[in-house]
Amino acid sequence: MKIGVLALQGDFDAHRRRLEQLGAEVVLVRKPEQLDLIEALVIPGGESSTFLKLLGEQGLEKLKQFVRSKPTFGTCAGAILLASEVENPSQAGLGAVDMRVRRNAYGRQVDSSIRTGEMEGAPIEMVFIRAPRIERVGPAVQVLGREGATPVLVRQGKTLAATFHPELSPDARVHQAFLDMVRTTNGKG
Ligand code: GLN
């Protein structure tokens, strides 16, 4: 299975290592044409506004087309890019998940933290770094994980988004869930 990891900026290498551990072949995507070579994509954490600048209008359009047709997993800044609505401040995005996210929502004092949340009923470690908060999800969105009452891992169709950084915890469940999703989605055609 060939999985791309968007490698413009941010912590793409931890995703690469995790996906390789799980048996995927990883392509570090630095140019829009490389999207044609992969079956699925991970958009890592970083700074979502910087991603938008680096992608440019054409890159964003190409990425939008990809996300419409193939499984995509965004973490933190990646999740922000996938959202339909972004605030603090508002910015453009891919609109793949019907949700409103608020950037840097946890405030300066708690810039980063490791907390225990729940994924599909089981406890799981979650690393938050200047994380966005999901403030609203639409009816087509499935909430797969929560921290307290807040959704932190959500899925809409072939798109998965996490406001935390599963690539930074030893637990591989979230990436495994994505690879399973890729297998079933692409298998079905
Ligand atoms: N604060 C970043 C943003 O708003 C996201 C942080 C992250 O990806 N760790 O884009």
Short mmCIF file of C-alpha atoms and ligand atoms in Angstrom, two decimals:
data_model
loop_
_atom_site.label_atom_id
_atom_site.label_comp_id
_atom_site.label_asym_id
_atom_site.label_seq_id
_atom_site.Cartn_x
_atom_site.Cartn_y
_atom_site.Cartn_z
CA MET A 1 0.00 0.00 0.00
CA LYS A 2 1.53 3.32 -1.08
CA ILE A 3 0.73 6.10 1.37
CA GLY A 4 1.84 9.68 0.82
CA VAL A 5 2.84 11.97 3.67
CA LEU A 6 2.70 15.66 2.83
CA ALA A 7 6.27 16.78 3.54
CA LEU A 8 6.18 20.52 2.98
CA GLN A 9 6.58 21.37 6.64
CA GLY A 10 5.88 20.02 10.11
CA ASP A 11 6.34 16.61 11.72
CA PHE A 12 5.98 14.40 8.66
CA ASP A 13 8.84 12.08 9.57
CA ALA A 14 7.13 10.62 12.66
CA HIS A 15 4.16 9.69 10.43
CA ARG A 16 6.52 8.09 7.92
CA ARG A 17 8.12 5.94 10.62
CA ARG A 18 4.77 4.87 12.09
CA LEU A 19 3.28 3.96 8.69
CA GLU A 20 6.40 2.01 7.74
CA GLN A 21 6.26 0.12 11.06
CA LEU A 22 2.73 -0.89 10.09
CA GLY A 23 3.90 -2.21 6.73
CA ALA A 24 2.96 0.66 4.40
CA GLU A 25 5.20 1.99 1.65
CA VAL A 26 5.61 5.73 2.24
CA VAL A 27 6.12 8.47 -0.34
CA LEU A 28 7.11 11.90 1.01
CA VAL A 29 4.98 14.27 -1.06
CA ARG A 30 6.72 17.54 -1.90
CA LYS A 31 5.27 18.22 -5.36
CA PRO A 32 1.62 18.20 -6.47
CA GLU A 33 2.32 15.61 -9.24
CA GLN A 34 3.32 13.06 -6.58
CA LEU A 35 -0.33 12.93 -5.50
CA ASP A 36 -0.98 10.92 -8.64
CA LEU A 37 1.29 8.14 -7.39
CA ILE A 38 -0.32 7.39 -4.04
CA GLU A 39 -3.42 5.62 -2.73
CA ALA A 40 -3.92 7.74 0.37
CA LEU A 41 -2.42 10.77 2.08
CA VAL A 42 -1.46 11.92 5.57
CA ILE A 43 -1.38 15.67 6.23
CA PRO A 44 0.78 16.16 9.33
CA GLY A 45 0.80 18.76 12.07
CA GLY A 46 2.70 21.99 11.64
CA GLU A 47 1.28 25.42 10.99
CA SER A 48 -1.85 25.33 8.86
CA SER A 49 -1.43 28.92 7.61
CA THR A 50 2.12 28.07 6.47
CA PHE A 51 0.83 24.97 4.65
CA LEU A 52 -1.62 27.18 2.80
CA LYS A 53 1.15 29.58 1.80
CA LEU A 54 3.46 26.80 0.65
CA LEU A 55 0.71 25.04 -1.31
CA GLY A 56 -0.42 28.14 -3.14
CA GLU A 57 -3.74 28.29 -4.96
CA GLN A 58 -2.86 25.58 -7.47
CA GLY A 59 -1.44 23.21 -4.89
CA LEU A 60 -4.55 23.66 -2.74
CA GLU A 61 -6.81 22.93 -5.71
CA LYS A 62 -4.89 19.77 -6.59
CA LEU A 63 -5.01 18.67 -2.96
CA LYS A 64 -8.75 19.34 -2.86
CA GLN A 65 -9.28 17.05 -5.84
CA PHE A 66 -7.16 14.34 -4.20
CA VAL A 67 -9.03 14.55 -0.90
CA ARG A 68 -12.36 14.20 -2.71
CA SER A 69 -11.34 10.96 -4.32
CA LYS A 70 -8.88 9.21 -1.96
CA PRO A 71 -8.57 8.50 1.77
CA THR A 72 -6.85 11.29 3.68
CA PHE A 73 -5.84 11.59 7.32
CA GLY A 74 -5.02 14.99 8.83
CA THR A 75 -3.51 15.53 12.27
CA CYS A 76 -3.67 18.86 14.08
CA ALA A 77 -2.77 21.45 11.38
CA GLY A 78 -3.78 18.72 8.89
CA ALA A 79 -7.18 18.45 10.58
CA ILE A 80 -7.55 22.23 10.36
CA LEU A 81 -6.90 22.07 6.61
CA LEU A 82 -9.58 19.39 6.20
CA ALA A 83 -12.29 21.32 8.07
CA SER A 84 -15.19 23.13 6.41
CA GLU A 85 -14.95 26.08 8.80
CA VAL A 86 -11.91 27.53 10.59
CA GLU A 87 -11.81 30.32 13.11
CA ASN A 88 -9.24 32.23 15.19
CA PRO A 89 -8.58 33.50 12.57
CA SER A 90 -10.73 32.18 9.77
CA GLN A 91 -8.86 30.67 6.82
CA ALA A 92 -9.43 28.69 3.65
CA GLY A 93 -9.50 24.94 3.71
CA LEU A 94 -10.37 21.75 1.91
CA GLY A 95 -13.89 21.38 3.30
CA ALA A 96 -13.65 17.59 3.50
CA VAL A 97 -15.05 17.28 7.03
CA ASP A 98 -18.18 19.19 7.98
CA MET A 99 -16.88 20.70 11.23
CA ARG A 100 -15.94 24.00 12.76
CA VAL A 101 -12.48 24.14 14.33
CA ARG A 102 -10.94 26.83 16.45
CA ARG A 103 -7.18 27.14 16.06
CA ASN A 104 -4.92 27.34 19.14
CA ALA A 105 -8.00 26.88 21.25
CA TYR A 106 -6.39 25.72 24.46
CA GLY A 107 -4.57 28.98 25.19
CA ARG A 108 -0.92 29.79 25.83
CA GLN A 109 -0.58 28.23 29.28
CA VAL A 110 -1.55 24.80 28.01
CA ASP A 111 0.24 24.98 24.66
CA SER A 112 1.10 21.31 24.84
CA SER A 113 -0.15 18.47 26.98
CA ILE A 114 -0.45 14.71 27.10
CA ARG A 115 -3.88 13.54 28.15
CA THR A 116 -5.84 10.31 28.17
CA GLY A 117 -8.81 10.30 25.88
CA GLU A 118 -10.97 7.55 24.50
CA MET A 119 -11.00 5.95 21.07
CA GLU A 120 -13.89 3.66 20.19
CA GLY A 121 -14.53 3.04 23.90
CA ALA A 122 -10.92 2.31 24.95
CA PRO A 123 -8.50 4.71 26.68
CA ILE A 124 -5.70 6.10 24.54
CA GLU A 125 -2.84 8.58 25.09
CA MET A 126 -3.25 11.85 23.20
CA VAL A 127 -0.52 14.43 22.62
CA PHE A 128 -1.88 17.94 22.01
CA ILE A 129 0.41 20.69 20.65
CA ARG A 130 -1.12 24.13 20.10
CA ALA A 131 -4.17 22.12 19.19
CA PRO A 132 -7.37 23.21 17.52
CA ARG A 133 -10.69 22.39 19.17
CA ILE A 134 -13.58 20.90 17.22
CA GLU A 135 -16.53 23.08 18.13
CA ARG A 136 -19.21 21.67 15.87
CA VAL A 137 -19.60 18.54 13.77
CA GLY A 138 -22.20 18.05 11.07
CA PRO A 139 -24.59 15.07 10.83
CA ALA A 140 -22.37 13.17 8.37
CA VAL A 141 -19.42 13.17 10.77
CA GLN A 142 -18.70 10.15 12.97
CA VAL A 143 -16.94 10.89 16.25
CA LEU A 144 -14.40 8.08 16.81
CA GLY A 145 -12.52 9.61 19.72
CA ARG A 146 -13.06 12.13 22.48
CA GLU A 147 -11.07 13.89 25.14
CA GLY A 148 -13.54 14.65 27.90
CA ALA A 149 -16.67 15.70 26.04
CA THR A 150 -14.81 17.15 23.05
CA PRO A 151 -14.52 15.24 19.77
CA VAL A 152 -10.84 14.83 18.85
CA LEU A 153 -10.90 12.05 16.25
CA VAL A 154 -13.56 12.25 13.56
CA ARG A 155 -14.36 10.65 10.25
CA GLN A 156 -16.47 11.72 7.32
CA GLY A 157 -16.51 9.24 4.46
CA LYS A 158 -12.92 8.61 3.42
CA THR A 159 -11.49 11.44 5.49
CA LEU A 160 -10.09 11.05 9.01
CA ALA A 161 -9.02 13.95 11.22
CA ALA A 162 -7.38 14.11 14.65
CA THR A 163 -6.72 17.27 16.64
CA PHE A 164 -3.94 15.45 18.54
CA HIS A 165 -0.70 13.82 17.35
CA PRO A 166 -1.03 10.00 17.33
CA GLU A 167 2.35 9.74 15.57
CA LEU A 168 4.00 10.95 18.81
CA SER A 169 2.56 8.23 21.06
CA PRO A 170 3.78 4.62 21.06
CA ASP A 171 0.21 3.40 20.46
CA ALA A 172 -0.34 2.62 16.76
CA ARG A 173 -4.14 2.23 16.86
CA VAL A 174 -5.04 5.44 15.06
CA HIS A 175 -2.69 4.86 12.11
CA GLN A 176 -3.83 1.24 11.98
CA ALA A 177 -7.45 2.43 11.81
CA PHE A 178 -6.50 4.72 8.91
CA LEU A 179 -4.73 1.92 7.02
CA ASP A 180 -7.79 -0.31 7.55
CA MET A 181 -9.93 2.52 6.18
CA VAL A 182 -7.67 2.82 3.12
CA ARG A 183 -7.93 -0.90 2.50
CA THR A 184 -11.73 -0.97 2.67
CA THR A 185 -12.29 2.32 0.82
CA ASN A 186 -9.92 1.59 -2.05
CA GLY A 187 -10.90 -2.09 -2.11
CA LYS A 188 -14.51 -1.09 -2.71
CA GLY A 189 -13.31 1.15 -5.54
N1 GLN B 1 -1.48 25.74 15.86
C1 GLN B 1 -1.32 25.11 14.58
C2 GLN B 1 -2.29 25.72 13.56
O1 GLN B 1 -3.14 26.46 13.94
C3 GLN B 1 -1.51 23.61 14.66
C4 GLN B 1 -0.50 23.01 15.59
C5 GLN B 1 -0.04 21.62 15.23
O2 GLN B 1 -0.23 21.15 14.13
N2 GLN B 1 0.62 21.00 16.16
O3 GLN B 1 -2.21 25.47 12.41
#
